C-alpha atoms as a printed R data frame, in Angstrom:
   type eleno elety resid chain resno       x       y       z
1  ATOM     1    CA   UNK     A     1 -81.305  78.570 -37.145
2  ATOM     2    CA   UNK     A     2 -82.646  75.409 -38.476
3  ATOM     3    CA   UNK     A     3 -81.464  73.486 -41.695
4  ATOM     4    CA   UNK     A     4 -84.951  74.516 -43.125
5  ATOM     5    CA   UNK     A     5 -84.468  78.135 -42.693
6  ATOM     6    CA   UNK     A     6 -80.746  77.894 -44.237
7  ATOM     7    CA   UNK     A     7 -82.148  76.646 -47.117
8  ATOM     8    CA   UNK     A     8 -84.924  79.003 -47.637
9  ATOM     9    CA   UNK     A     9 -82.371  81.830 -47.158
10 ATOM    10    CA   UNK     A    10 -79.909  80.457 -49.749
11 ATOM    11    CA   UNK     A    11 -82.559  80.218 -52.465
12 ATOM    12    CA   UNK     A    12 -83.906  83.642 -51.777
13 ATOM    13    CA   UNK     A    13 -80.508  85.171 -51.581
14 ATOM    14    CA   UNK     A    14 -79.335  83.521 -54.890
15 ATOM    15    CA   UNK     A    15 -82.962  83.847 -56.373
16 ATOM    16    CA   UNK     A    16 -82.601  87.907 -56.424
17 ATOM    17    CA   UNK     A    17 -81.088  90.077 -59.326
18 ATOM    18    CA   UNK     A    18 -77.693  91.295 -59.247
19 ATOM    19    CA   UNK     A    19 -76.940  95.081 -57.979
20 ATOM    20    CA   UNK     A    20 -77.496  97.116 -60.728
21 ATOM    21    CA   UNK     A    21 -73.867  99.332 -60.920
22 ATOM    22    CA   UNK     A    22 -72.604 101.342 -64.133
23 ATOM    23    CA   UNK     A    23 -69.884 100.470 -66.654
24 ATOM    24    CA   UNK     A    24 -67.148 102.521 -67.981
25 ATOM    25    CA   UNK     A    25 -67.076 102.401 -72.035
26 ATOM    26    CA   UNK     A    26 -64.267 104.630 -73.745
27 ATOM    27    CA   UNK     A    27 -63.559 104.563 -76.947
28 ATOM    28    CA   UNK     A    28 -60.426 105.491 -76.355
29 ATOM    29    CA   UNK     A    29 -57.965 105.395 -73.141
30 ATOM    30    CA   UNK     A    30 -56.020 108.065 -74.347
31 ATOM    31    CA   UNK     A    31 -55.942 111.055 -76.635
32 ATOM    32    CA   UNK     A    32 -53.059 111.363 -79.107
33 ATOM    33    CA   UNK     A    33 -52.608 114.766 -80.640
34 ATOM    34    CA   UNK     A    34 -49.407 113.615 -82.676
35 ATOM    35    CA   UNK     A    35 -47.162 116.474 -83.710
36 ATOM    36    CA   UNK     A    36 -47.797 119.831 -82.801
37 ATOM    37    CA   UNK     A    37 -46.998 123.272 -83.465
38 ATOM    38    CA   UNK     A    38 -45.444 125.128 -80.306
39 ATOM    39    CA   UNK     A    39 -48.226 127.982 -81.289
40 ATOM    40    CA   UNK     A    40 -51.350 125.734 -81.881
41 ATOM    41    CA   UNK     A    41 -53.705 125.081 -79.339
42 ATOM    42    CA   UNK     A    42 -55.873 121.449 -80.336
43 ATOM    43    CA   UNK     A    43 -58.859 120.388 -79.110
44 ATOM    44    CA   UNK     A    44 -60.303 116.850 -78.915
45 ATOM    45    CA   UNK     A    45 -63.418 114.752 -77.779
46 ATOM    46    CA   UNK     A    46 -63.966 111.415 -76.281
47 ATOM    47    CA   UNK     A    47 -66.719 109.862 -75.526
48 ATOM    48    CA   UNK     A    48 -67.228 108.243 -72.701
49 ATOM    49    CA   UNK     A    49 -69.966 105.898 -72.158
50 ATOM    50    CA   UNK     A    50 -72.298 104.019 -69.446
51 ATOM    51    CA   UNK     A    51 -72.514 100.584 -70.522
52 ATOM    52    CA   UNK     A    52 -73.969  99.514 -67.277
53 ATOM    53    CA   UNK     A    53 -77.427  99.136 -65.905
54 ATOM    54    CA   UNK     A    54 -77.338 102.161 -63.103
55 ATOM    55    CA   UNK     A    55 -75.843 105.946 -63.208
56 ATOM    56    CA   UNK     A    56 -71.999 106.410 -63.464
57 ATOM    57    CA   UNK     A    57 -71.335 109.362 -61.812
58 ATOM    58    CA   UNK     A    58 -67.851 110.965 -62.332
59 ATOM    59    CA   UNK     A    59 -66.836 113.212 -59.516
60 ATOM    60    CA   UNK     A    60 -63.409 114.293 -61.307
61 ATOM    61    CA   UNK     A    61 -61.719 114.384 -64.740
62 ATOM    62    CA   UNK     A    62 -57.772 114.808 -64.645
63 ATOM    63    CA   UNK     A    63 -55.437 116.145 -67.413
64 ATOM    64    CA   UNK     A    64 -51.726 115.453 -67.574
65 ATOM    65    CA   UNK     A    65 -48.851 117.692 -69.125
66 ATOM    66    CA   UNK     A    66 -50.894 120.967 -69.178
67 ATOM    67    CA   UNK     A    67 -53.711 119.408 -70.617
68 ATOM    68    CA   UNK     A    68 -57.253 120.579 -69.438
69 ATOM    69    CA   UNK     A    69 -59.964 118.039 -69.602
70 ATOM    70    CA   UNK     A    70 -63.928 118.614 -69.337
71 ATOM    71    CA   UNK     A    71 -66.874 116.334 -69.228
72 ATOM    72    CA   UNK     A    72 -70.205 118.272 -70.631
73 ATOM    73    CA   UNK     A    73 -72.105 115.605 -67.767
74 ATOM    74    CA   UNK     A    74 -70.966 114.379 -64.422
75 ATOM    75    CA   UNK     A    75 -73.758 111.690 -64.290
76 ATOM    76    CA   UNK     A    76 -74.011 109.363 -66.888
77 ATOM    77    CA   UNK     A    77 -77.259 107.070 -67.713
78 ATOM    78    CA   UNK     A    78 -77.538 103.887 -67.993
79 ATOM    79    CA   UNK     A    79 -76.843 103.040 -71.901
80 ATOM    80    CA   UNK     A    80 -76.037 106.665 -72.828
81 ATOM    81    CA   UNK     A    81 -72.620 108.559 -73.278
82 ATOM    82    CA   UNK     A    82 -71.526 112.140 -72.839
83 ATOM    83    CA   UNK     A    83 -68.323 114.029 -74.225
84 ATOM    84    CA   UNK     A    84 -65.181 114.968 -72.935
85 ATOM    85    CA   UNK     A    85 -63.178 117.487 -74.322
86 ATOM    86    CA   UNK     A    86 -59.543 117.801 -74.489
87 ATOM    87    CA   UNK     A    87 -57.296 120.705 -75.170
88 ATOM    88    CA   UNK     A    88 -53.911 120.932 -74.905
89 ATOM    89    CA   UNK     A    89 -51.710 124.043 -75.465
90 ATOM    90    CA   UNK     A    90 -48.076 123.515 -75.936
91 ATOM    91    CA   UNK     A    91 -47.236 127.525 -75.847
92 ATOM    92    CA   UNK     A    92 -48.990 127.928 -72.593
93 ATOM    93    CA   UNK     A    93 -46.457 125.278 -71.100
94 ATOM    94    CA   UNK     A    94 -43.590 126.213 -71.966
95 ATOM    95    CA   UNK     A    95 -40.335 124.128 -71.294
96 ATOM    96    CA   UNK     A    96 -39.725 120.682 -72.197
97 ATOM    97    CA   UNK     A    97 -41.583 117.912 -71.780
């Protein structure tokens, strides 16, 4: 390939946009549900957002310590947000933890 054609595919590759690709926004990383009653069941919401430029698509949500975790959306838009709910009841797991 010649010097010429180098050059012309150099400013054509570096002339085009970037990939567009999503960005995770949280508020939070984690959910904190403090003290708790060994008979109350709590319930809490994050949002999550897409801070990027294409569609963040989440193809699973996991829970720890007998948590269970939902996301009302599993594809996010570009610049929009969607909820996920947390609720975590201690009497259902019992034992320590």
């Amino acid at each position: 390939m010649s010097e010429c054609c180098w050059k012309c595919f150099l400013i054509a590759f570096f002339a085009m946009p970037a990939l567009a690709s999503p960005r995770l926004a949280l508020d939070s990383p984690s959910v904190d549900f403090g003290e708790v009653a060994a008979n109350a069941a709590l319930v809490r919401e994050v949002r999550i957002g897409n801070a990027g430029d294409a569609p963040l698509r989440v193809s699973r949500v996991k829970a720890c310590c007998g948590a269970k975790a939902s996301l009302a959306e599993t594809e996010i838009p570009a610049g929009t947000s969607s909820v996920l709910r947390v609720e975590f009841n201690p009497g259902a797991n019992p034992g320590p933890f």
